[in-house]
Tab-separated table of C-alpha atoms in Angstrom:
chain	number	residue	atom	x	y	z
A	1	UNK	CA	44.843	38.185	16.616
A	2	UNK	CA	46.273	40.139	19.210
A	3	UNK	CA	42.808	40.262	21.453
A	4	UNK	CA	43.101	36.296	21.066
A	5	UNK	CA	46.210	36.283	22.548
A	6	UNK	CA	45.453	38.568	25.214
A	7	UNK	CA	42.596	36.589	25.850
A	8	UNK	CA	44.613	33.127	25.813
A	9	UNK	CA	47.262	35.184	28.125
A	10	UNK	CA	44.556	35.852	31.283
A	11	UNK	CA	43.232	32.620	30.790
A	12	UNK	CA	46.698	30.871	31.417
A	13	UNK	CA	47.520	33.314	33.951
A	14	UNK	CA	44.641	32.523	36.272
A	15	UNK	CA	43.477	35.793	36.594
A	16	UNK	CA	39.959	35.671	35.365
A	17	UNK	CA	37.690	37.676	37.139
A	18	UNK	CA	35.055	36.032	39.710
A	19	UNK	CA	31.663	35.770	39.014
A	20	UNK	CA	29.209	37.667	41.822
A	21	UNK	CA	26.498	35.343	43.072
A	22	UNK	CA	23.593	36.209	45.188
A	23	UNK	CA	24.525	36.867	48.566
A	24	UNK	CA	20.545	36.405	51.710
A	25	UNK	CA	20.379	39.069	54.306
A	26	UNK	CA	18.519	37.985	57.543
A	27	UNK	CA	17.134	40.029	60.506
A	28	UNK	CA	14.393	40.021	62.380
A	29	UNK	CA	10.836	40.881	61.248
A	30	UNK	CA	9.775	43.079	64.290
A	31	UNK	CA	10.860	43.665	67.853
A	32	UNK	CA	9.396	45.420	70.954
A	33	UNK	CA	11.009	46.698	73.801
A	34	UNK	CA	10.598	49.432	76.414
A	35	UNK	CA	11.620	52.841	76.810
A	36	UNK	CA	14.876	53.658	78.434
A	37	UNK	CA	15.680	49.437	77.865
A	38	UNK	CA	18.721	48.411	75.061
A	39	UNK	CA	18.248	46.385	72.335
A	40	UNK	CA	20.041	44.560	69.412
A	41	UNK	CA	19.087	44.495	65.863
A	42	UNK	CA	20.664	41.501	64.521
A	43	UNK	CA	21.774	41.158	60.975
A	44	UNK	CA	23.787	38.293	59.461
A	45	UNK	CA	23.990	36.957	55.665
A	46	UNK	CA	24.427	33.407	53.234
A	47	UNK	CA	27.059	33.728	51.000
A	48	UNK	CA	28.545	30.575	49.050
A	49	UNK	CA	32.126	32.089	49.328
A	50	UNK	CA	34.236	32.252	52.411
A	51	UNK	CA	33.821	36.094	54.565
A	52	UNK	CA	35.925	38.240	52.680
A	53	UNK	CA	38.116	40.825	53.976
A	54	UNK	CA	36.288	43.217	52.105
A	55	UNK	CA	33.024	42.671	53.853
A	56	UNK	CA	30.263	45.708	54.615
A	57	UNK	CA	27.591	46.223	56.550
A	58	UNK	CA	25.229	48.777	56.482
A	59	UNK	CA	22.512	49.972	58.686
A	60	UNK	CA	19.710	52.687	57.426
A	61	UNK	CA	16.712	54.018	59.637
A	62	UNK	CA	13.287	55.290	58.721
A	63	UNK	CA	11.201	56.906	61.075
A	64	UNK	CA	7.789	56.051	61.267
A	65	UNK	CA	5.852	58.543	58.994
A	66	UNK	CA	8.327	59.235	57.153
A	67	UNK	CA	9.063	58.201	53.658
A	68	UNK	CA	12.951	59.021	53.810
A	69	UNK	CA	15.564	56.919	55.182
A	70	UNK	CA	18.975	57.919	56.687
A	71	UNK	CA	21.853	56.183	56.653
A	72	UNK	CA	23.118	55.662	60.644
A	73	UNK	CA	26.034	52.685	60.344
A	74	UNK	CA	28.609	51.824	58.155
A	75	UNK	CA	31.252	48.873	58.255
A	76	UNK	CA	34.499	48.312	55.840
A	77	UNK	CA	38.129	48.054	55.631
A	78	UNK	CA	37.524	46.518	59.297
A	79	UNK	CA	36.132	49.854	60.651
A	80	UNK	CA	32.918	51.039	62.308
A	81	UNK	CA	31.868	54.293	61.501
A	82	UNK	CA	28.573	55.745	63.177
A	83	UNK	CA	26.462	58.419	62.602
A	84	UNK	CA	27.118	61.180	65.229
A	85	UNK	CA	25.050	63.745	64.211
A	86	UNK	CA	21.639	61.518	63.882
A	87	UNK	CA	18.809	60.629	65.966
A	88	UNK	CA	21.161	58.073	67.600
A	89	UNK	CA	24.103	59.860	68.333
A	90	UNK	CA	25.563	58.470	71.490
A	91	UNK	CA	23.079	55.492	71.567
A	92	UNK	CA	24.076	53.108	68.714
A	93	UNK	CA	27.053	50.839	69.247
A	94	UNK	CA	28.472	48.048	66.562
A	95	UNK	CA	28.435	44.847	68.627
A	96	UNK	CA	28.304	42.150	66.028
A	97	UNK	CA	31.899	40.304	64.038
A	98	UNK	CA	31.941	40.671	60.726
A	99	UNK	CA	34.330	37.399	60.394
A	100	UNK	CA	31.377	35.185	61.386
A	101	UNK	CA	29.213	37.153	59.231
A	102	UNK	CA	27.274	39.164	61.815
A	103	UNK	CA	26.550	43.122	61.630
A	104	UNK	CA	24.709	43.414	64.654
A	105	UNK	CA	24.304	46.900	66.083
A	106	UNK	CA	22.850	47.746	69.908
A	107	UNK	CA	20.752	50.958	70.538
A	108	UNK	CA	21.031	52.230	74.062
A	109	UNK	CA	18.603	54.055	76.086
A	110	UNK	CA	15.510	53.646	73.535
A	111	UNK	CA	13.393	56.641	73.157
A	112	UNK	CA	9.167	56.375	72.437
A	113	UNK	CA	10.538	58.540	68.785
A	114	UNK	CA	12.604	55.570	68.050
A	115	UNK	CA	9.953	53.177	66.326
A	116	UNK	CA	10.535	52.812	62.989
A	117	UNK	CA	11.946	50.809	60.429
A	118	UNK	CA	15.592	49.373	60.192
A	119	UNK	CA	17.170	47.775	57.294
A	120	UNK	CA	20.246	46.127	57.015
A	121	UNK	CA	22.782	45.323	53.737
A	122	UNK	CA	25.451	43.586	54.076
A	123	UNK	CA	28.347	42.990	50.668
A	124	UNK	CA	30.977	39.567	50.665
A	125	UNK	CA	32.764	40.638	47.824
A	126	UNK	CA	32.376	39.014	44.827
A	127	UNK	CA	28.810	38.802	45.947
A	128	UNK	CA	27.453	41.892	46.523
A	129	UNK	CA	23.939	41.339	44.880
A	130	UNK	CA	21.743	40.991	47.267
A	131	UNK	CA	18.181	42.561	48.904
A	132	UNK	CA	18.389	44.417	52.296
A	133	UNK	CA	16.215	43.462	54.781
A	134	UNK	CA	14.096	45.286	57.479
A	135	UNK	CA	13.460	44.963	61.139
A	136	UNK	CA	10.742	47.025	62.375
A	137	UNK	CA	11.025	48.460	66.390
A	138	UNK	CA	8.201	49.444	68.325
A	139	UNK	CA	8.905	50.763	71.474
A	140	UNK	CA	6.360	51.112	74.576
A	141	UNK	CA	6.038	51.609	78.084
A	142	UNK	CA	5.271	48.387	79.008
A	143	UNK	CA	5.608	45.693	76.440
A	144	UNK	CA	1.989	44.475	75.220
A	145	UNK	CA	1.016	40.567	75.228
A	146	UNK	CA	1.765	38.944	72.140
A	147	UNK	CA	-0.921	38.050	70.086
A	148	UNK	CA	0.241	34.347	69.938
A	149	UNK	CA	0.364	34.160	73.917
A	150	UNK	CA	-3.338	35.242	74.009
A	151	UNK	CA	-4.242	32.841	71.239
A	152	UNK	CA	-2.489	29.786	72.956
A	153	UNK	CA	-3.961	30.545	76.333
A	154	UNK	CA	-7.498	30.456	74.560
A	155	UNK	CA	-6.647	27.534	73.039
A	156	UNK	CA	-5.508	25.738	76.350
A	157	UNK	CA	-8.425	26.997	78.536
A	158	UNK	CA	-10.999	25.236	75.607
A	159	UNK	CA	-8.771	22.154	75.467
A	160	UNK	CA	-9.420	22.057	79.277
A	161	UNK	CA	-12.749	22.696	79.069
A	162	UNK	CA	-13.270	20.082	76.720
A	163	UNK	CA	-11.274	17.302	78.929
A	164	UNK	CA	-13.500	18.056	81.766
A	165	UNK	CA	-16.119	17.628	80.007
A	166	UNK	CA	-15.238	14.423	78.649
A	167	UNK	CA	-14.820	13.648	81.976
A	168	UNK	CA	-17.268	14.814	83.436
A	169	UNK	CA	-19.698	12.695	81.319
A	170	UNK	CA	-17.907	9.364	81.626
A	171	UNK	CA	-18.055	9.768	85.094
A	172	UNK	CA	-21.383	10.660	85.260
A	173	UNK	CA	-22.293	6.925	82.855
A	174	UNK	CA	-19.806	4.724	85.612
A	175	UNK	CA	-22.272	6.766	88.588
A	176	UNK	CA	-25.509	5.709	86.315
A	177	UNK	CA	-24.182	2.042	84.990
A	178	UNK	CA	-23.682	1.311	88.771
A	179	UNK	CA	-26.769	2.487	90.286
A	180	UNK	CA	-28.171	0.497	87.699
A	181	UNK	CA	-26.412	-2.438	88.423
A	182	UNK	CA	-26.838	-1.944	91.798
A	183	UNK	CA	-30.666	-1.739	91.832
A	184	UNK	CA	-30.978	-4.935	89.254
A	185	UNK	CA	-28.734	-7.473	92.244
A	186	UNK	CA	-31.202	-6.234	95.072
A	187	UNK	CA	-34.185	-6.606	92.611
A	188	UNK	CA	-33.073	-10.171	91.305
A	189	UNK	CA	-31.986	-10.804	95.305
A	190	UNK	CA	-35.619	-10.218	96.314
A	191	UNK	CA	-37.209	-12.049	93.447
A	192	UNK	CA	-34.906	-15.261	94.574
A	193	UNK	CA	-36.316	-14.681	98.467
A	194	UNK	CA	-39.241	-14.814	97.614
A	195	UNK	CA	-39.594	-17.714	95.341
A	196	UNK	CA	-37.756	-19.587	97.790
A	197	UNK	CA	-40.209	-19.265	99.943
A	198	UNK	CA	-43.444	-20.125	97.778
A	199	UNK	CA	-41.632	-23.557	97.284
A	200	UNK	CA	-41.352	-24.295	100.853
A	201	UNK	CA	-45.311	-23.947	101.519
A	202	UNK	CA	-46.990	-23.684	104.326
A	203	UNK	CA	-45.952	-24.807	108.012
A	204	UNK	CA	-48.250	-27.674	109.145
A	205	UNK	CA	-50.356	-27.073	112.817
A	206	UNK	CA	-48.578	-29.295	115.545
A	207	UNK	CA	-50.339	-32.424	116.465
A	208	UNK	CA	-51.906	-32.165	119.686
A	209	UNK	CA	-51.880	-35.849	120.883
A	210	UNK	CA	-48.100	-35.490	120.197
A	211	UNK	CA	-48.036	-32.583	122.487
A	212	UNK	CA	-46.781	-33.611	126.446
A	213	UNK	CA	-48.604	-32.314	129.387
């Protein structure tokens, strides 16, 4: 009786705990960029419930080769807190705001020993379930073609090929349609000449009585 009541009591009151739903991480899938350059790993989230105070972010890093992660950003309570002891130290800056659901983070001064993987979690209390996800960075000296610009400028140099040839072979039918055009009018001309003439006959010899001395 008395777990009814108490039961009854929190209902009344208001004060029954929220439900967690699921809460979508985004970043990026992989970026490149060049030594000594900065760049920013984005990370934002979906959440059905308006940005809590309590928000987190979280940033981890994972060399390539290497099977262990370590952790290298943290955000709550409204604070960044860095890791100053890591590979980064010095080099990674929180540039993102939490309010419109954004834990971006900016790595200075990029270093060839900086590929590897990123991953990002983020928490919007209630919802808090959620699975991280992972940027990949590659960094080179000079930033290679992408394989999508090589594809497309295949693509448009057959396309072009194939328009000229089109072209090329309409062209070439108007060039051969005309010639032959041209040669049946002078043929049918000559024809016409000619038959004009067989109709006409012979010119009669002049008379020469009629002929004055």
């Amino acid at each position: 009786m008395l777990t009814f009541l108490a039961l009854a009591s929190v209902v009344l009151l208001g004060i029954v705990p929220e439900q967690s739903q699921a809460i979508v991480i985004y970043t990026g899938w992989e970026r490149h960029a060049l030594v000594g350059s900065d760049i920013r790993l984005s990370c934002s989230f979906f959440s059905w419930r308006w940005t809590s105070e309590d928000v987190t972010f979280s940033w981890t890093y994972r060399p390539d080769g290497s099977r262990d992660s370590i952790s290298i950003f943290h955000y709550t309570g409204g604070a960044a807190y860095v890791d100053n002891k890591g590979p980064f130290r010095d080099r990674l800056e929180f540039v993102g705001n939490p309010s419109r659901r954004d834990g971006s983070i900016l790595i200075k001064n990029l270093e060839f020993s900086d590929n590897g993987t990123f991953t990002c979690d983020a928490k919007n209390p209630p919802d808090i379930v959620g699975r991280p996800s992972s940027v990949r960075l590659l960094v080179f000296e000079k930033v290679p073609i992408q394989a999508g610009v090589i594809t497309g400028a295949i693509i448009g140099v057959v396309l072009g090929l194939l328009v000229l040839i089109v072209v090329i072979y309409y062209l070439m039918r108007f060039l051969v349609a005309r010639r032959v055009f041209s040669l049946s009018v002078s043929k049918h001309g000559k024809k016409k000449k000619e038959g004009s003439q067989q109709r006409q006959g012979p010119v009669p010899p002049a008379d020469p009585s009629k002929i004055k001395v």
